[in-house]
Short mmCIF file of C-alpha atoms in Angstrom, two decimals:
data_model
loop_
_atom_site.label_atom_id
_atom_site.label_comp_id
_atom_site.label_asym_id
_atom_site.label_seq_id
_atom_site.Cartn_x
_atom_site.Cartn_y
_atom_site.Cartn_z
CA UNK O 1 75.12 166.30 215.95
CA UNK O 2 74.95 164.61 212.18
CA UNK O 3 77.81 163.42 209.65
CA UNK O 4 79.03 167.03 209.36
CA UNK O 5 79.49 167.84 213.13
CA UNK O 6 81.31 163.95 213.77
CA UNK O 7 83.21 164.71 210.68
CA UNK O 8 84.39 168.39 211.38
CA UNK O 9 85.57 166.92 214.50
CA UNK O 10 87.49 164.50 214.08
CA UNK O 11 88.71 165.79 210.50
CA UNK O 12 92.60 165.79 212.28
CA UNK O 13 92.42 161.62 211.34
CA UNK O 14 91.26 159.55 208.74
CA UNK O 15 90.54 157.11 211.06
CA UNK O 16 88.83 159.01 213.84
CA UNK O 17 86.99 160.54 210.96
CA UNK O 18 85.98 156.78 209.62
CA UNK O 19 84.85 155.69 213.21
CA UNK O 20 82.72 159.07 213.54
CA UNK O 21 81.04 158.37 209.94
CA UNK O 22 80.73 154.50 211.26
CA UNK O 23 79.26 155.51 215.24
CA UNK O 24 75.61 155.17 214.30
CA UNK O 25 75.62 152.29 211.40
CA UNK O 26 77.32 149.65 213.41
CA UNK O 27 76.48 148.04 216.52
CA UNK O 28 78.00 145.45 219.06
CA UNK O 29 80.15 142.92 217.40
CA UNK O 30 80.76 144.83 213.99
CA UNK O 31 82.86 147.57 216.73
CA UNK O 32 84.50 145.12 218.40
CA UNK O 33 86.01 143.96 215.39
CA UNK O 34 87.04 147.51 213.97
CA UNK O 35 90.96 148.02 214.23
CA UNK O 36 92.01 150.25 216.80
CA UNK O 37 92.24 153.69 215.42
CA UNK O 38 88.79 153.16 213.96
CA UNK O 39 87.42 151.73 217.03
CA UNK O 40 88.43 154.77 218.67
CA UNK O 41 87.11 157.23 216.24
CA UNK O 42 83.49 154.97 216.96
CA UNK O 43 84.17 155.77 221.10
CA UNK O 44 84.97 159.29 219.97
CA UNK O 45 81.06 159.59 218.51
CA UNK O 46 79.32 158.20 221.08
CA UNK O 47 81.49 160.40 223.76
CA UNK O 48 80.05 163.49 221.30
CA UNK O 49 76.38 162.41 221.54
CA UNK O 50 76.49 161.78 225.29
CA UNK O 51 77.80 165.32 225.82
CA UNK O 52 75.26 167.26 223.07
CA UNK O 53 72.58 165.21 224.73
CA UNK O 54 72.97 166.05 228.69
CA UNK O 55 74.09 169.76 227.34
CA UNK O 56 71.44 172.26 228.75
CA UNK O 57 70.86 174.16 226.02
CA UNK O 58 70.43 171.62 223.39
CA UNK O 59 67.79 170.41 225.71
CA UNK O 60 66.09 173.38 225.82
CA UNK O 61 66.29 173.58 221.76
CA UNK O 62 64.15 170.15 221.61
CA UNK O 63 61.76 171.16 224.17
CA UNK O 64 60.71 174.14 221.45
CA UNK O 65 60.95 171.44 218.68
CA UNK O 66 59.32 169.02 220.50
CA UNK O 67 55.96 171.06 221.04
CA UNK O 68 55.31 170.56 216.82
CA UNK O 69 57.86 167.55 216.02
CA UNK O 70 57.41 165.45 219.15
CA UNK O 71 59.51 162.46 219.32
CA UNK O 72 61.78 163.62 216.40
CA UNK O 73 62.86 166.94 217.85
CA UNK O 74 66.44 165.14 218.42
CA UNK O 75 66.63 163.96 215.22
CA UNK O 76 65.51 167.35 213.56
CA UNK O 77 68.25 169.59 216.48
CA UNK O 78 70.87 166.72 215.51
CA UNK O 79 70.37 167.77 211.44
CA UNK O 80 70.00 171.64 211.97
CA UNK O 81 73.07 171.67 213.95
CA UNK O 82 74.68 170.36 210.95
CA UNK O 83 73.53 173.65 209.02
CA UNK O 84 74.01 176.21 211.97
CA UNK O 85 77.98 174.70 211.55
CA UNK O 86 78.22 174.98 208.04
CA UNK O 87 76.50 179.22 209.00
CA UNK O 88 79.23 180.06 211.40
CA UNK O 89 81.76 177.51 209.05
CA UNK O 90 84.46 180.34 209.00
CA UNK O 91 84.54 180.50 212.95
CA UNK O 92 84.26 177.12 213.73
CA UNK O 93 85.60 175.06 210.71
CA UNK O 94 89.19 173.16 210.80
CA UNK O 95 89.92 174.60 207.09
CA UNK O 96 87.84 176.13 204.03
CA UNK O 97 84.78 173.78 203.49
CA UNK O 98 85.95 172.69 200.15
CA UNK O 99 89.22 171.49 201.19
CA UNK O 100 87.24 170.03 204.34
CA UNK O 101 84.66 168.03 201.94
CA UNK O 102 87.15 166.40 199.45
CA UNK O 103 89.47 165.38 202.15
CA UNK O 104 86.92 163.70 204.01
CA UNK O 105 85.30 161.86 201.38
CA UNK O 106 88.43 160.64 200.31
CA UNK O 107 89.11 159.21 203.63
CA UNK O 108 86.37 157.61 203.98
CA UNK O 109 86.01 156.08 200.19
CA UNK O 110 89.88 154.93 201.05
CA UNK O 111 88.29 152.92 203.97
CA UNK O 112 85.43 151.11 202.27
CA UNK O 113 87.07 147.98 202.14
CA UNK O 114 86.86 148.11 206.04
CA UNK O 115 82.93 148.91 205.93
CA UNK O 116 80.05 146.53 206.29
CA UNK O 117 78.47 146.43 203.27
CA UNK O 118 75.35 148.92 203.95
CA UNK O 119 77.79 151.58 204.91
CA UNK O 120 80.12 151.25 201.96
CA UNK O 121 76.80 151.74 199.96
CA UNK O 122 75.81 154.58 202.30
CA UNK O 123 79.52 156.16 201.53
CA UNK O 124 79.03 155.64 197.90
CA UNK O 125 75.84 158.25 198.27
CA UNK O 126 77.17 160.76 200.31
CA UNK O 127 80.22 160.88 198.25
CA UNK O 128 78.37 161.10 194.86
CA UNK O 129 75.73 163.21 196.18
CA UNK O 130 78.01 165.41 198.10
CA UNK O 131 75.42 165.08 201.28
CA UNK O 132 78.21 167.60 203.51
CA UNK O 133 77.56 170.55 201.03
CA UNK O 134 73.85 169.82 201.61
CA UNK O 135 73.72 171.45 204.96
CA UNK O 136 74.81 174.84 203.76
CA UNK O 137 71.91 176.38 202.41
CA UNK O 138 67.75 176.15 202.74
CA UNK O 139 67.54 174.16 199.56
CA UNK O 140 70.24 171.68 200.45
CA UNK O 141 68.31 171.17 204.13
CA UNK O 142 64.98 170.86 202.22
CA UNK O 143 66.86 167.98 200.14
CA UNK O 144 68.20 166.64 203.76
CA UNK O 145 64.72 166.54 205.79
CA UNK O 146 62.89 164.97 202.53
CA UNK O 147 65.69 162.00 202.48
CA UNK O 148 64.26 161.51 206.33
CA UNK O 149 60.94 160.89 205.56
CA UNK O 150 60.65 157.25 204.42
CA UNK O 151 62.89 156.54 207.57
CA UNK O 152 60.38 157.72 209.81
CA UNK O 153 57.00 155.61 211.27
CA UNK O 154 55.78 159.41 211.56
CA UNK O 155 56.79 161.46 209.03
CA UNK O 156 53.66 164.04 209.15
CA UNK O 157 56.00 164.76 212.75
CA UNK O 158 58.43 166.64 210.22
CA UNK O 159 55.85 168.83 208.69
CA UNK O 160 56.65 172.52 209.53
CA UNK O 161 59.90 171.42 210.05
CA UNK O 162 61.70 174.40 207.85
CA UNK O 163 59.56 177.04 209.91
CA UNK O 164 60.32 175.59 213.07
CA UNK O 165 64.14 176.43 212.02
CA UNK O 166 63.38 180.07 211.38
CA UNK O 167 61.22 180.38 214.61
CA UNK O 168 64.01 179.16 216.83
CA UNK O 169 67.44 180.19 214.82
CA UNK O 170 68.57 182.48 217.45
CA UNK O 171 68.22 179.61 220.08
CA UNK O 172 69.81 176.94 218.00
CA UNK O 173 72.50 179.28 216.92
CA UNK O 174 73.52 180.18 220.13
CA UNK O 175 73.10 176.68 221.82
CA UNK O 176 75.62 175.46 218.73
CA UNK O 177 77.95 177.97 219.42
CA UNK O 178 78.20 177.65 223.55
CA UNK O 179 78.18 173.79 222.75
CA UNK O 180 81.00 173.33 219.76
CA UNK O 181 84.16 174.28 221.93
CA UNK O 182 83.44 172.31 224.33
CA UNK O 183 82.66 169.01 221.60
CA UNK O 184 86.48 170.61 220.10
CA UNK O 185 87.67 170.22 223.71
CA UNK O 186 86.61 166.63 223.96
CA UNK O 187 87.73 165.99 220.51
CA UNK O 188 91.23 166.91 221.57
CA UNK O 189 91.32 164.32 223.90
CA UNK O 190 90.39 161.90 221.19
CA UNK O 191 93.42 163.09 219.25
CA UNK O 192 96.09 163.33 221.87
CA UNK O 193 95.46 159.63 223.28
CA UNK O 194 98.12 157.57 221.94
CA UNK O 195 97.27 154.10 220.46
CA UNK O 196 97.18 151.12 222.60
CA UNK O 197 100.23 148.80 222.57
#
């Protein structure tokens, strides 16, 4: 799962929402030093990624991706899942996607000042360029897989990428949908554990 998935989440708190947005940009000692509710939102991403990982079909979804994308087919499942929720949006989102968007971003620009500096720049962007809305449509994806590319040490691995999408949408739709209660489950769990003393 990408920003949207962590996002759509844990969009019940502002800070589960800022650890989500955080789980990937920070490592060791910058989590330690998060305050709790953050902290927790950072457990609550990792806890998402270990159960989309083992998850079956997910794993069958990057064996088709990996035959053309290799190494990247996580990376490229992780990003179309991201546009397969904004597709079934009405069924699986929290409220209507606008409302979802501006709350979020103004959660997370209200935490800034609790960011290491690269993600506070890496807020800025998403914010201004609205990357959530991205995920809704072919164009927006187009704009999402070319933003990979210097990122990559193989980015010829991503060409094809936007066919490999059509070929397997019925496979990626259906592994999001048999997956996303069961990351709303989990989620839950995050929400209902009561801060530590």
């Amino acid at each position: 799962m990408n920003f949207l998935a962590h996002l759509t989440l844990s969009h019940f708190s502002a800070d589960l929402q800022v650890g989500n947005y955080l789980g990937d940009l920070l490592r060791g000692k910058e989590v330690a030093q998060l305050r709790e509710g953050i902290h927790r939102g950072v457990l609550m991403h990792r806890a998402i990624d270990r159960l989309t990982d083992a998850d079956a079909d997910v794993r069958a979804v990057n064996r088709l991706l990996r035959s053309r994308h290799g190494r990247y087919a996580g990376v490229i499942s992780d990003i179309a899942f991201d546009h397969y929720l904004c597709r079934n949006w009405v069924l699986l989102g929290p409220v209507p996607f606008a409302l979802f968007t501006r709350t979020t971003y103004r959660n997370l620009l209200a935490a800034r000042e609790e960011m290491p500096e690269r993600a506070r720049r890496y807020v800025n962007g998403m914010v201004e360029d609205d990357w959530l809305s991205l995920y809704a449509t072919a164009d927006g994806m187009h704009k999402v897989f070319e933003r990979l590319l210097p990122r990559l040490s193989r980015p010829e691995k991503l060409a094809g990428v936007e066919e490999s999408l059509q070929e397997y949408d019925a496979a990626i739709n259906r592994a999001l949908l048999l997956l996303f209660p069961r990351l709303q489950s989990l989620a839950e769990s995050y929400r209902e554990q009561p801060p530590s003393p």
